[in-house]
């Protein structure tokens, strides 16, 4: 995991740098995960363009997008896609339902198909985000890292890192919204662990899942080649 520094976000990271065996690592500047960029500076724009990251995927609900628009939405330097995820970011009723909510995102299939299809076809790198960059963004990140062959332990580490960057913000949020259990909105390792177990039990592998939801072999290989250099098609 590599911190990707934007001036106005808290939880922006690069999926590059994870071991996939045989001395290889996932590529940098291909998939950037983030919380919502509500503001961007000229330096942010310059950095992204320099690294050829010109596609933005907004995973939030229609209401979230309307109330707090992504700063890249009308910027002509970037291709902005609104690809909302099933569930619209609604909070689970309790901590035991957090991994279930993640599984429901992927089990609905249609929205994940749309997201992965966009990611497979774009040229250069992509930045994808939800609101805090931990749940919906975390699920998409887990699927991509699984496809690359990253270990479960590293996928859990990547997910859990959001707590480091968001801890103060989440605590402040719960002080204002006293009816919300901070444990529900804190990215705990066991939530992603349970989700991955549920996912494997039903779909066996991420490749089988991608084919089942409707991605073509060409699209799956395009994602793999973005994640890892020199993948044989």
mmCIF file with all atom_site columns, C-alpha atoms in Angstrom:
data_model
loop_
_atom_site.group_PDB
_atom_site.id
_atom_site.type_symbol
_atom_site.label_atom_id
_atom_site.label_alt_id
_atom_site.label_comp_id
_atom_site.label_asym_id
_atom_site.label_entity_id
_atom_site.label_seq_id
_atom_site.pdbx_PDB_ins_code
_atom_site.Cartn_x
_atom_site.Cartn_y
_atom_site.Cartn_z
_atom_site.occupancy
_atom_site.B_iso_or_equiv
_atom_site.pdbx_formal_charge
_atom_site.auth_seq_id
_atom_site.auth_comp_id
_atom_site.auth_asym_id
_atom_site.auth_atom_id
_atom_site.pdbx_PDB_model_num
ATOM 1   C CA . UNK A 1 1   ? 0.000   0.000   0.000   1.00 0.00 ? 1   UNK A CA 1
ATOM 2   C CA . UNK A 1 2   ? 1.277   3.437   -0.890  1.00 0.00 ? 2   UNK A CA 1
ATOM 3   C CA . UNK A 1 3   ? -0.183  6.716   0.313   1.00 0.00 ? 3   UNK A CA 1
ATOM 4   C CA . UNK A 1 4   ? -1.189  8.829   -2.669  1.00 0.00 ? 4   UNK A CA 1
ATOM 5   C CA . UNK A 1 5   ? -1.072  12.452  -1.609  1.00 0.00 ? 5   UNK A CA 1
ATOM 6   C CA . UNK A 1 6   ? -3.930  14.683  -2.673  1.00 0.00 ? 6   UNK A CA 1
ATOM 7   C CA . UNK A 1 7   ? -4.300  17.964  -0.842  1.00 0.00 ? 7   UNK A CA 1
ATOM 8   C CA . UNK A 1 8   ? -7.928  17.672  0.312   1.00 0.00 ? 8   UNK A CA 1
ATOM 9   C CA . UNK A 1 9   ? -8.517  13.942  0.934   1.00 0.00 ? 9   UNK A CA 1
ATOM 10  C CA . UNK A 1 10  ? -7.763  11.726  3.923   1.00 0.00 ? 10  UNK A CA 1
ATOM 11  C CA . UNK A 1 11  ? -7.794  8.191   2.562   1.00 0.00 ? 11  UNK A CA 1
ATOM 12  C CA . UNK A 1 12  ? -6.267  8.133   -0.917  1.00 0.00 ? 12  UNK A CA 1
ATOM 13  C CA . UNK A 1 13  ? -3.991  5.171   -1.622  1.00 0.00 ? 13  UNK A CA 1
ATOM 14  C CA . UNK A 1 14  ? -2.387  3.325   -4.527  1.00 0.00 ? 14  UNK A CA 1
ATOM 15  C CA . UNK A 1 15  ? -3.042  -0.415  -4.986  1.00 0.00 ? 15  UNK A CA 1
ATOM 16  C CA . UNK A 1 16  ? 0.491   -0.720  -6.324  1.00 0.00 ? 16  UNK A CA 1
ATOM 17  C CA . UNK A 1 17  ? 3.299   -2.412  -4.437  1.00 0.00 ? 17  UNK A CA 1
ATOM 18  C CA . UNK A 1 18  ? 1.628   -5.596  -3.178  1.00 0.00 ? 18  UNK A CA 1
ATOM 19  C CA . UNK A 1 19  ? 3.446   -8.888  -3.695  1.00 0.00 ? 19  UNK A CA 1
ATOM 20  C CA . UNK A 1 20  ? 1.871   -11.334 -6.139  1.00 0.00 ? 20  UNK A CA 1
ATOM 21  C CA . UNK A 1 21  ? 4.636   -13.943 -5.988  1.00 0.00 ? 21  UNK A CA 1
ATOM 22  C CA . UNK A 1 22  ? 7.602   -14.706 -8.256  1.00 0.00 ? 22  UNK A CA 1
ATOM 23  C CA . UNK A 1 23  ? 9.142   -11.400 -7.236  1.00 0.00 ? 23  UNK A CA 1
ATOM 24  C CA . UNK A 1 24  ? 6.380   -9.377  -8.872  1.00 0.00 ? 24  UNK A CA 1
ATOM 25  C CA . UNK A 1 25  ? 4.265   -6.637  -7.343  1.00 0.00 ? 25  UNK A CA 1
ATOM 26  C CA . UNK A 1 26  ? 1.056   -4.906  -8.356  1.00 0.00 ? 26  UNK A CA 1
ATOM 27  C CA . UNK A 1 27  ? 1.558   -1.927  -10.625 1.00 0.00 ? 27  UNK A CA 1
ATOM 28  C CA . UNK A 1 28  ? 1.563   1.626   -9.344  1.00 0.00 ? 28  UNK A CA 1
ATOM 29  C CA . UNK A 1 29  ? -0.589  4.434   -10.797 1.00 0.00 ? 29  UNK A CA 1
ATOM 30  C CA . UNK A 1 30  ? -3.223  2.097   -12.219 1.00 0.00 ? 30  UNK A CA 1
ATOM 31  C CA . UNK A 1 31  ? -5.819  1.854   -9.462  1.00 0.00 ? 31  UNK A CA 1
ATOM 32  C CA . UNK A 1 32  ? -6.100  4.602   -6.864  1.00 0.00 ? 32  UNK A CA 1
ATOM 33  C CA . UNK A 1 33  ? -8.658  4.180   -4.068  1.00 0.00 ? 33  UNK A CA 1
ATOM 34  C CA . UNK A 1 34  ? -9.938  7.244   -2.253  1.00 0.00 ? 34  UNK A CA 1
ATOM 35  C CA . UNK A 1 35  ? -12.474 9.011   -0.127  1.00 0.00 ? 35  UNK A CA 1
ATOM 36  C CA . UNK A 1 36  ? -14.544 11.586  -1.993  1.00 0.00 ? 36  UNK A CA 1
ATOM 37  C CA . UNK A 1 37  ? -12.465 14.445  -3.449  1.00 0.00 ? 37  UNK A CA 1
ATOM 38  C CA . UNK A 1 38  ? -14.768 17.411  -2.821  1.00 0.00 ? 38  UNK A CA 1
ATOM 39  C CA . UNK A 1 39  ? -11.989 19.856  -3.645  1.00 0.00 ? 39  UNK A CA 1
ATOM 40  C CA . UNK A 1 40  ? -8.935  19.587  -5.863  1.00 0.00 ? 40  UNK A CA 1
ATOM 41  C CA . UNK A 1 41  ? -5.956  21.877  -6.218  1.00 0.00 ? 41  UNK A CA 1
ATOM 42  C CA . UNK A 1 42  ? -3.976  22.657  -9.339  1.00 0.00 ? 42  UNK A CA 1
ATOM 43  C CA . UNK A 1 43  ? -1.154  20.559  -7.866  1.00 0.00 ? 43  UNK A CA 1
ATOM 44  C CA . UNK A 1 44  ? -3.569  17.611  -7.489  1.00 0.00 ? 44  UNK A CA 1
ATOM 45  C CA . UNK A 1 45  ? -4.601  17.900  -11.125 1.00 0.00 ? 45  UNK A CA 1
ATOM 46  C CA . UNK A 1 46  ? -0.992  18.172  -12.258 1.00 0.00 ? 46  UNK A CA 1
ATOM 47  C CA . UNK A 1 47  ? 0.014   15.117  -10.217 1.00 0.00 ? 47  UNK A CA 1
ATOM 48  C CA . UNK A 1 48  ? -2.785  12.951  -11.615 1.00 0.00 ? 48  UNK A CA 1
ATOM 49  C CA . UNK A 1 49  ? -2.196  14.030  -15.205 1.00 0.00 ? 49  UNK A CA 1
ATOM 50  C CA . UNK A 1 50  ? 1.554   13.466  -14.822 1.00 0.00 ? 50  UNK A CA 1
ATOM 51  C CA . UNK A 1 51  ? 0.838   9.874   -13.755 1.00 0.00 ? 51  UNK A CA 1
ATOM 52  C CA . UNK A 1 52  ? -1.802  9.423   -16.500 1.00 0.00 ? 52  UNK A CA 1
ATOM 53  C CA . UNK A 1 53  ? -4.631  8.915   -14.003 1.00 0.00 ? 53  UNK A CA 1
ATOM 54  C CA . UNK A 1 54  ? -7.460  10.505  -15.937 1.00 0.00 ? 54  UNK A CA 1
ATOM 55  C CA . UNK A 1 55  ? -10.533 8.378   -15.175 1.00 0.00 ? 55  UNK A CA 1
ATOM 56  C CA . UNK A 1 56  ? -12.649 8.967   -12.062 1.00 0.00 ? 56  UNK A CA 1
ATOM 57  C CA . UNK A 1 57  ? -15.288 6.502   -10.813 1.00 0.00 ? 57  UNK A CA 1
ATOM 58  C CA . UNK A 1 58  ? -17.768 7.781   -8.255  1.00 0.00 ? 58  UNK A CA 1
ATOM 59  C CA . UNK A 1 59  ? -19.300 4.807   -6.407  1.00 0.00 ? 59  UNK A CA 1
ATOM 60  C CA . UNK A 1 60  ? -21.770 6.830   -4.331  1.00 0.00 ? 60  UNK A CA 1
ATOM 61  C CA . UNK A 1 61  ? -25.556 6.978   -4.452  1.00 0.00 ? 61  UNK A CA 1
ATOM 62  C CA . UNK A 1 62  ? -27.534 9.446   -6.560  1.00 0.00 ? 62  UNK A CA 1
ATOM 63  C CA . UNK A 1 63  ? -28.326 11.521  -3.469  1.00 0.00 ? 63  UNK A CA 1
ATOM 64  C CA . UNK A 1 64  ? -24.697 11.630  -2.307  1.00 0.00 ? 64  UNK A CA 1
ATOM 65  C CA . UNK A 1 65  ? -23.524 12.749  -5.731  1.00 0.00 ? 65  UNK A CA 1
ATOM 66  C CA . UNK A 1 66  ? -26.141 15.486  -5.886  1.00 0.00 ? 66  UNK A CA 1
ATOM 67  C CA . UNK A 1 67  ? -25.590 16.799  -2.354  1.00 0.00 ? 67  UNK A CA 1
ATOM 68  C CA . UNK A 1 68  ? -21.778 16.724  -2.476  1.00 0.00 ? 68  UNK A CA 1
ATOM 69  C CA . UNK A 1 69  ? -20.545 16.607  -6.089  1.00 0.00 ? 69  UNK A CA 1
ATOM 70  C CA . UNK A 1 70  ? -17.132 15.147  -6.831  1.00 0.00 ? 70  UNK A CA 1
ATOM 71  C CA . UNK A 1 71  ? -14.683 17.907  -7.738  1.00 0.00 ? 71  UNK A CA 1
ATOM 72  C CA . UNK A 1 72  ? -13.667 16.038  -10.900 1.00 0.00 ? 72  UNK A CA 1
ATOM 73  C CA . UNK A 1 73  ? -17.203 15.828  -12.261 1.00 0.00 ? 73  UNK A CA 1
ATOM 74  C CA . UNK A 1 74  ? -16.991 18.819  -14.601 1.00 0.00 ? 74  UNK A CA 1
ATOM 75  C CA . UNK A 1 75  ? -13.233 18.947  -15.077 1.00 0.00 ? 75  UNK A CA 1
ATOM 76  C CA . UNK A 1 76  ? -12.452 18.480  -18.759 1.00 0.00 ? 76  UNK A CA 1
ATOM 77  C CA . UNK A 1 77  ? -9.074  16.897  -18.016 1.00 0.00 ? 77  UNK A CA 1
ATOM 78  C CA . UNK A 1 78  ? -10.795 13.805  -16.597 1.00 0.00 ? 78  UNK A CA 1
ATOM 79  C CA . UNK A 1 79  ? -13.417 11.279  -17.604 1.00 0.00 ? 79  UNK A CA 1
ATOM 80  C CA . UNK A 1 80  ? -15.956 11.094  -14.791 1.00 0.00 ? 80  UNK A CA 1
ATOM 81  C CA . UNK A 1 81  ? -18.222 8.051   -14.385 1.00 0.00 ? 81  UNK A CA 1
ATOM 82  C CA . UNK A 1 82  ? -20.982 7.748   -11.827 1.00 0.00 ? 82  UNK A CA 1
ATOM 83  C CA . UNK A 1 83  ? -21.099 4.003   -11.084 1.00 0.00 ? 83  UNK A CA 1
ATOM 84  C CA . UNK A 1 84  ? -23.120 3.646   -7.914  1.00 0.00 ? 84  UNK A CA 1
ATOM 85  C CA . UNK A 1 85  ? -22.843 0.432   -5.928  1.00 0.00 ? 85  UNK A CA 1
ATOM 86  C CA . UNK A 1 86  ? -25.835 -1.600  -4.799  1.00 0.00 ? 86  UNK A CA 1
ATOM 87  C CA . UNK A 1 87  ? -26.932 -0.577  -1.303  1.00 0.00 ? 87  UNK A CA 1
ATOM 88  C CA . UNK A 1 88  ? -26.228 3.128   -1.797  1.00 0.00 ? 88  UNK A CA 1
ATOM 89  C CA . UNK A 1 89  ? -23.923 3.215   1.229   1.00 0.00 ? 89  UNK A CA 1
ATOM 90  C CA . UNK A 1 90  ? -26.685 2.690   3.783   1.00 0.00 ? 90  UNK A CA 1
ATOM 91  C CA . UNK A 1 91  ? -25.349 1.739   7.215   1.00 0.00 ? 91  UNK A CA 1
ATOM 92  C CA . UNK A 1 92  ? -25.787 -1.881  8.370   1.00 0.00 ? 92  UNK A CA 1
ATOM 93  C CA . UNK A 1 93  ? -28.088 -2.400  11.368  1.00 0.00 ? 93  UNK A CA 1
ATOM 94  C CA . UNK A 1 94  ? -25.288 -3.891  13.477  1.00 0.00 ? 94  UNK A CA 1
ATOM 95  C CA . UNK A 1 95  ? -21.664 -4.972  13.363  1.00 0.00 ? 95  UNK A CA 1
ATOM 96  C CA . UNK A 1 96  ? -22.612 -8.533  12.385  1.00 0.00 ? 96  UNK A CA 1
ATOM 97  C CA . UNK A 1 97  ? -24.214 -7.171  9.217   1.00 0.00 ? 97  UNK A CA 1
ATOM 98  C CA . UNK A 1 98  ? -21.153 -5.268  7.948   1.00 0.00 ? 98  UNK A CA 1
ATOM 99  C CA . UNK A 1 99  ? -19.629 -8.236  6.044   1.00 0.00 ? 99  UNK A CA 1
ATOM 100 C CA . UNK A 1 100 ? -23.124 -9.172  4.875   1.00 0.00 ? 100 UNK A CA 1
ATOM 101 C CA . UNK A 1 101 ? -23.533 -5.681  3.405   1.00 0.00 ? 101 UNK A CA 1
ATOM 102 C CA . UNK A 1 102 ? -20.261 -6.160  1.516   1.00 0.00 ? 102 UNK A CA 1
ATOM 103 C CA . UNK A 1 103 ? -21.417 -9.504  0.170   1.00 0.00 ? 103 UNK A CA 1
ATOM 104 C CA . UNK A 1 104 ? -24.724 -7.987  -0.940  1.00 0.00 ? 104 UNK A CA 1
ATOM 105 C CA . UNK A 1 105 ? -22.783 -5.424  -2.985  1.00 0.00 ? 105 UNK A CA 1
ATOM 106 C CA . UNK A 1 106 ? -21.090 -8.151  -5.026  1.00 0.00 ? 106 UNK A CA 1
ATOM 107 C CA . UNK A 1 107 ? -23.994 -10.593 -5.022  1.00 0.00 ? 107 UNK A CA 1
ATOM 108 C CA . UNK A 1 108 ? -26.246 -8.068  -6.762  1.00 0.00 ? 108 UNK A CA 1
ATOM 109 C CA . UNK A 1 109 ? -23.683 -8.331  -9.618  1.00 0.00 ? 109 UNK A CA 1
ATOM 110 C CA . UNK A 1 110 ? -25.028 -5.704  -12.050 1.00 0.00 ? 110 UNK A CA 1
ATOM 111 C CA . UNK A 1 111 ? -23.336 -2.704  -10.496 1.00 0.00 ? 111 UNK A CA 1
ATOM 112 C CA . UNK A 1 112 ? -20.026 -4.522  -10.054 1.00 0.00 ? 112 UNK A CA 1
ATOM 113 C CA . UNK A 1 113 ? -20.164 -5.554  -13.719 1.00 0.00 ? 113 UNK A CA 1
ATOM 114 C CA . UNK A 1 114 ? -20.589 -1.924  -14.723 1.00 0.00 ? 114 UNK A CA 1
ATOM 115 C CA . UNK A 1 115 ? -17.675 -0.786  -12.555 1.00 0.00 ? 115 UNK A CA 1
ATOM 116 C CA . UNK A 1 116 ? -15.261 -3.503  -13.680 1.00 0.00 ? 116 UNK A CA 1
ATOM 117 C CA . UNK A 1 117 ? -16.211 -3.012  -17.310 1.00 0.00 ? 117 UNK A CA 1
ATOM 118 C CA . UNK A 1 118 ? -15.351 0.668   -17.073 1.00 0.00 ? 118 UNK A CA 1
ATOM 119 C CA . UNK A 1 119 ? -12.070 -0.064  -15.282 1.00 0.00 ? 119 UNK A CA 1
ATOM 120 C CA . UNK A 1 120 ? -11.094 -2.671  -17.870 1.00 0.00 ? 120 UNK A CA 1
ATOM 121 C CA . UNK A 1 121 ? -11.621 -0.371  -20.843 1.00 0.00 ? 121 UNK A CA 1
ATOM 122 C CA . UNK A 1 122 ? -10.082 2.936   -19.741 1.00 0.00 ? 122 UNK A CA 1
ATOM 123 C CA . UNK A 1 123 ? -6.658  3.986   -20.903 1.00 0.00 ? 123 UNK A CA 1
ATOM 124 C CA . UNK A 1 124 ? -4.196  4.791   -18.173 1.00 0.00 ? 124 UNK A CA 1
ATOM 125 C CA . UNK A 1 125 ? -4.994  4.793   -14.477 1.00 0.00 ? 125 UNK A CA 1
ATOM 126 C CA . UNK A 1 126 ? -8.253  5.227   -12.568 1.00 0.00 ? 126 UNK A CA 1
ATOM 127 C CA . UNK A 1 127 ? -9.224  6.797   -9.263  1.00 0.00 ? 127 UNK A CA 1
ATOM 128 C CA . UNK A 1 128 ? -12.351 5.339   -7.690  1.00 0.00 ? 128 UNK A CA 1
ATOM 129 C CA . UNK A 1 129 ? -14.039 6.578   -4.543  1.00 0.00 ? 129 UNK A CA 1
ATOM 130 C CA . UNK A 1 130 ? -17.124 6.461   -2.356  1.00 0.00 ? 130 UNK A CA 1
ATOM 131 C CA . UNK A 1 131 ? -17.592 8.791   0.626   1.00 0.00 ? 131 UNK A CA 1
ATOM 132 C CA . UNK A 1 132 ? -14.991 7.708   3.187   1.00 0.00 ? 132 UNK A CA 1
ATOM 133 C CA . UNK A 1 133 ? -13.179 5.314   0.852   1.00 0.00 ? 133 UNK A CA 1
ATOM 134 C CA . UNK A 1 134 ? -13.454 2.328   3.174   1.00 0.00 ? 134 UNK A CA 1
ATOM 135 C CA . UNK A 1 135 ? -16.538 0.161   2.473   1.00 0.00 ? 135 UNK A CA 1
ATOM 136 C CA . UNK A 1 136 ? -17.689 0.376   -1.148  1.00 0.00 ? 136 UNK A CA 1
ATOM 137 C CA . UNK A 1 137 ? -14.191 1.374   -2.219  1.00 0.00 ? 137 UNK A CA 1
ATOM 138 C CA . UNK A 1 138 ? -12.826 -1.391  0.014   1.00 0.00 ? 138 UNK A CA 1
ATOM 139 C CA . UNK A 1 139 ? -14.924 -4.045  -1.718  1.00 0.00 ? 139 UNK A CA 1
ATOM 140 C CA . UNK A 1 140 ? -13.785 -2.961  -5.191  1.00 0.00 ? 140 UNK A CA 1
ATOM 141 C CA . UNK A 1 141 ? -10.176 -2.897  -3.970  1.00 0.00 ? 141 UNK A CA 1
ATOM 142 C CA . UNK A 1 142 ? -10.480 -6.397  -2.514  1.00 0.00 ? 142 UNK A CA 1
ATOM 143 C CA . UNK A 1 143 ? -11.809 -7.777  -5.807  1.00 0.00 ? 143 UNK A CA 1
ATOM 144 C CA . UNK A 1 144 ? -8.986  -6.188  -7.779  1.00 0.00 ? 144 UNK A CA 1
ATOM 145 C CA . UNK A 1 145 ? -6.318  -7.409  -5.362  1.00 0.00 ? 145 UNK A CA 1
ATOM 146 C CA . UNK A 1 146 ? -7.819  -10.904 -5.443  1.00 0.00 ? 146 UNK A CA 1
ATOM 147 C CA . UNK A 1 147 ? -7.607  -10.856 -9.233  1.00 0.00 ? 147 UNK A CA 1
ATOM 148 C CA . UNK A 1 148 ? -3.945  -9.842  -9.035  1.00 0.00 ? 148 UNK A CA 1
ATOM 149 C CA . UNK A 1 149 ? -3.177  -12.771 -6.732  1.00 0.00 ? 149 UNK A CA 1
ATOM 150 C CA . UNK A 1 150 ? -2.442  -10.693 -3.631  1.00 0.00 ? 150 UNK A CA 1
ATOM 151 C CA . UNK A 1 151 ? -2.559  -12.691 -0.393  1.00 0.00 ? 151 UNK A CA 1
ATOM 152 C CA . UNK A 1 152 ? -5.594  -12.539 1.871   1.00 0.00 ? 152 UNK A CA 1
ATOM 153 C CA . UNK A 1 153 ? -3.440  -11.104 4.646   1.00 0.00 ? 153 UNK A CA 1
ATOM 154 C CA . UNK A 1 154 ? -2.335  -8.198  2.457   1.00 0.00 ? 154 UNK A CA 1
ATOM 155 C CA . UNK A 1 155 ? -5.917  -7.570  1.327   1.00 0.00 ? 155 UNK A CA 1
ATOM 156 C CA . UNK A 1 156 ? -6.957  -7.375  4.979   1.00 0.00 ? 156 UNK A CA 1
ATOM 157 C CA . UNK A 1 157 ? -4.055  -5.018  5.684   1.00 0.00 ? 157 UNK A CA 1
ATOM 158 C CA . UNK A 1 158 ? -5.110  -2.767  2.823   1.00 0.00 ? 158 UNK A CA 1
ATOM 159 C CA . UNK A 1 159 ? -8.680  -2.647  4.110   1.00 0.00 ? 159 UNK A CA 1
ATOM 160 C CA . UNK A 1 160 ? -7.657  -2.058  7.722   1.00 0.00 ? 160 UNK A CA 1
ATOM 161 C CA . UNK A 1 161 ? -5.368  0.846   6.761   1.00 0.00 ? 161 UNK A CA 1
ATOM 162 C CA . UNK A 1 162 ? -8.443  3.042   6.302   1.00 0.00 ? 162 UNK A CA 1
ATOM 163 C CA . UNK A 1 163 ? -8.884  3.072   10.086  1.00 0.00 ? 163 UNK A CA 1
ATOM 164 C CA . UNK A 1 164 ? -5.475  4.732   10.489  1.00 0.00 ? 164 UNK A CA 1
ATOM 165 C CA . UNK A 1 165 ? -6.365  7.586   8.155   1.00 0.00 ? 165 UNK A CA 1
ATOM 166 C CA . UNK A 1 166 ? -10.022 7.989   9.152   1.00 0.00 ? 166 UNK A CA 1
ATOM 167 C CA . UNK A 1 167 ? -9.977  7.401   12.911  1.00 0.00 ? 167 UNK A CA 1
ATOM 168 C CA . UNK A 1 168 ? -10.254 11.063  13.968  1.00 0.00 ? 168 UNK A CA 1
ATOM 169 C CA . UNK A 1 169 ? -12.924 11.794  11.372  1.00 0.00 ? 169 UNK A CA 1
ATOM 170 C CA . UNK A 1 170 ? -15.000 8.764   12.379  1.00 0.00 ? 170 UNK A CA 1
ATOM 171 C CA . UNK A 1 171 ? -14.793 9.664   16.064  1.00 0.00 ? 171 UNK A CA 1
ATOM 172 C CA . UNK A 1 172 ? -15.904 13.198  15.311  1.00 0.00 ? 172 UNK A CA 1
ATOM 173 C CA . UNK A 1 173 ? -18.759 11.897  13.166  1.00 0.00 ? 173 UNK A CA 1
ATOM 174 C CA . UNK A 1 174 ? -20.042 9.752   16.035  1.00 0.00 ? 174 UNK A CA 1
ATOM 175 C CA . UNK A 1 175 ? -19.813 12.647  18.493  1.00 0.00 ? 175 UNK A CA 1
ATOM 176 C CA . UNK A 1 176 ? -22.195 14.554  16.237  1.00 0.00 ? 176 UNK A CA 1
ATOM 177 C CA . UNK A 1 177 ? -24.340 11.499  15.401  1.00 0.00 ? 177 UNK A CA 1
ATOM 178 C CA . UNK A 1 178 ? -24.619 9.909   18.827  1.00 0.00 ? 178 UNK A CA 1
ATOM 179 C CA . UNK A 1 179 ? -27.061 7.223   17.645  1.00 0.00 ? 179 UNK A CA 1
ATOM 180 C CA . UNK A 1 180 ? -24.431 5.613   15.393  1.00 0.00 ? 180 UNK A CA 1
ATOM 181 C CA . UNK A 1 181 ? -22.213 2.823   16.735  1.00 0.00 ? 181 UNK A CA 1
ATOM 182 C CA . UNK A 1 182 ? -18.616 3.685   15.863  1.00 0.00 ? 182 UNK A CA 1
ATOM 183 C CA . UNK A 1 183 ? -17.856 -0.043  15.535  1.00 0.00 ? 183 UNK A CA 1
ATOM 184 C CA . UNK A 1 184 ? -20.184 -0.250  12.526  1.00 0.00 ? 184 UNK A CA 1
ATOM 185 C CA . UNK A 1 185 ? -18.360 2.467   10.618  1.00 0.00 ? 185 UNK A CA 1
ATOM 186 C CA . UNK A 1 186 ? -14.832 1.494   11.673  1.00 0.00 ? 186 UNK A CA 1
ATOM 187 C CA . UNK A 1 187 ? -13.102 -0.804  9.142   1.00 0.00 ? 187 UNK A CA 1
ATOM 188 C CA . UNK A 1 188 ? -12.264 -3.800  11.306  1.00 0.00 ? 188 UNK A CA 1
ATOM 189 C CA . UNK A 1 189 ? -10.175 -6.639  9.910   1.00 0.00 ? 189 UNK A CA 1
ATOM 190 C CA . UNK A 1 190 ? -12.774 -9.279  10.761  1.00 0.00 ? 190 UNK A CA 1
ATOM 191 C CA . UNK A 1 191 ? -15.385 -7.585  8.553   1.00 0.00 ? 191 UNK A CA 1
ATOM 192 C CA . UNK A 1 192 ? -13.342 -7.986  5.385   1.00 0.00 ? 192 UNK A CA 1
ATOM 193 C CA . UNK A 1 193 ? -12.159 -11.425 6.495   1.00 0.00 ? 193 UNK A CA 1
ATOM 194 C CA . UNK A 1 194 ? -15.739 -12.653 6.854   1.00 0.00 ? 194 UNK A CA 1
ATOM 195 C CA . UNK A 1 195 ? -16.758 -11.093 3.545   1.00 0.00 ? 195 UNK A CA 1
ATOM 196 C CA . UNK A 1 196 ? -13.912 -12.821 1.701   1.00 0.00 ? 196 UNK A CA 1
ATOM 197 C CA . UNK A 1 197 ? -14.920 -16.164 3.237   1.00 0.00 ? 197 UNK A CA 1
ATOM 198 C CA . UNK A 1 198 ? -18.537 -15.622 2.129   1.00 0.00 ? 198 UNK A CA 1
ATOM 199 C CA . UNK A 1 199 ? -17.374 -14.628 -1.336  1.00 0.00 ? 199 UNK A CA 1
ATOM 200 C CA . UNK A 1 200 ? -15.132 -17.670 -1.777  1.00 0.00 ? 200 UNK A CA 1
ATOM 201 C CA . UNK A 1 201 ? -17.793 -20.020 -0.482  1.00 0.00 ? 201 UNK A CA 1
ATOM 202 C CA . UNK A 1 202 ? -20.266 -18.950 -3.158  1.00 0.00 ? 202 UNK A CA 1
ATOM 203 C CA . UNK A 1 203 ? -18.062 -17.970 -6.088  1.00 0.00 ? 203 UNK A CA 1
ATOM 204 C CA . UNK A 1 204 ? -14.874 -20.001 -5.490  1.00 0.00 ? 204 UNK A CA 1
ATOM 205 C CA . UNK A 1 205 ? -12.600 -17.469 -7.192  1.00 0.00 ? 205 UNK A CA 1
ATOM 206 C CA . UNK A 1 206 ? -12.765 -13.893 -8.382  1.00 0.00 ? 206 UNK A CA 1
ATOM 207 C CA . UNK A 1 207 ? -12.194 -15.023 -11.978 1.00 0.00 ? 207 UNK A CA 1
ATOM 208 C CA . UNK A 1 208 ? -15.234 -17.305 -11.823 1.00 0.00 ? 208 UNK A CA 1
ATOM 209 C CA . UNK A 1 209 ? -17.228 -14.472 -10.279 1.00 0.00 ? 209 UNK A CA 1
ATOM 210 C CA . UNK A 1 210 ? -16.231 -12.027 -13.006 1.00 0.00 ? 210 UNK A CA 1
ATOM 211 C CA . UNK A 1 211 ? -17.204 -14.475 -15.741 1.00 0.00 ? 211 UNK A CA 1
ATOM 212 C CA . UNK A 1 212 ? -20.494 -15.224 -14.000 1.00 0.00 ? 212 UNK A CA 1
ATOM 213 C CA . UNK A 1 213 ? -21.490 -11.554 -13.783 1.00 0.00 ? 213 UNK A CA 1
ATOM 214 C CA . UNK A 1 214 ? -20.799 -11.088 -17.491 1.00 0.00 ? 214 UNK A CA 1
ATOM 215 C CA . UNK A 1 215 ? -17.241 -9.892  -17.990 1.00 0.00 ? 215 UNK A CA 1
ATOM 216 C CA . UNK A 1 216 ? -15.528 -11.311 -21.061 1.00 0.00 ? 216 UNK A CA 1
ATOM 217 C CA . UNK A 1 217 ? -12.156 -13.035 -21.056 1.00 0.00 ? 217 UNK A CA 1
ATOM 218 C CA . UNK A 1 218 ? -10.720 -9.970  -22.805 1.00 0.00 ? 218 UNK A CA 1
ATOM 219 C CA . UNK A 1 219 ? -12.052 -7.669  -20.088 1.00 0.00 ? 219 UNK A CA 1
ATOM 220 C CA . UNK A 1 220 ? -10.739 -9.855  -17.261 1.00 0.00 ? 220 UNK A CA 1
ATOM 221 C CA . UNK A 1 221 ? -7.312  -10.042 -18.881 1.00 0.00 ? 221 UNK A CA 1
ATOM 222 C CA . UNK A 1 222 ? -7.320  -6.272  -19.392 1.00 0.00 ? 222 UNK A CA 1
ATOM 223 C CA . UNK A 1 223 ? -7.847  -5.820  -15.654 1.00 0.00 ? 223 UNK A CA 1
ATOM 224 C CA . UNK A 1 224 ? -5.083  -8.329  -14.888 1.00 0.00 ? 224 UNK A CA 1
ATOM 225 C CA . UNK A 1 225 ? -2.668  -6.591  -17.222 1.00 0.00 ? 225 UNK A CA 1
ATOM 226 C CA . UNK A 1 226 ? -3.353  -3.292  -15.526 1.00 0.00 ? 226 UNK A CA 1
ATOM 227 C CA . UNK A 1 227 ? -2.656  -4.897  -12.170 1.00 0.00 ? 227 UNK A CA 1
ATOM 228 C CA . UNK A 1 228 ? 0.428   -6.920  -13.121 1.00 0.00 ? 228 UNK A CA 1
ATOM 229 C CA . UNK A 1 229 ? 2.926   -6.523  -15.968 1.00 0.00 ? 229 UNK A CA 1
ATOM 230 C CA . UNK A 1 230 ? 3.398   -9.261  -18.553 1.00 0.00 ? 230 UNK A CA 1
ATOM 231 C CA . UNK A 1 231 ? 0.290   -11.326 -17.869 1.00 0.00 ? 231 UNK A CA 1
ATOM 232 C CA . UNK A 1 232 ? -0.198  -13.986 -20.555 1.00 0.00 ? 232 UNK A CA 1
ATOM 233 C CA . UNK A 1 233 ? -3.633  -13.674 -22.166 1.00 0.00 ? 233 UNK A CA 1
#
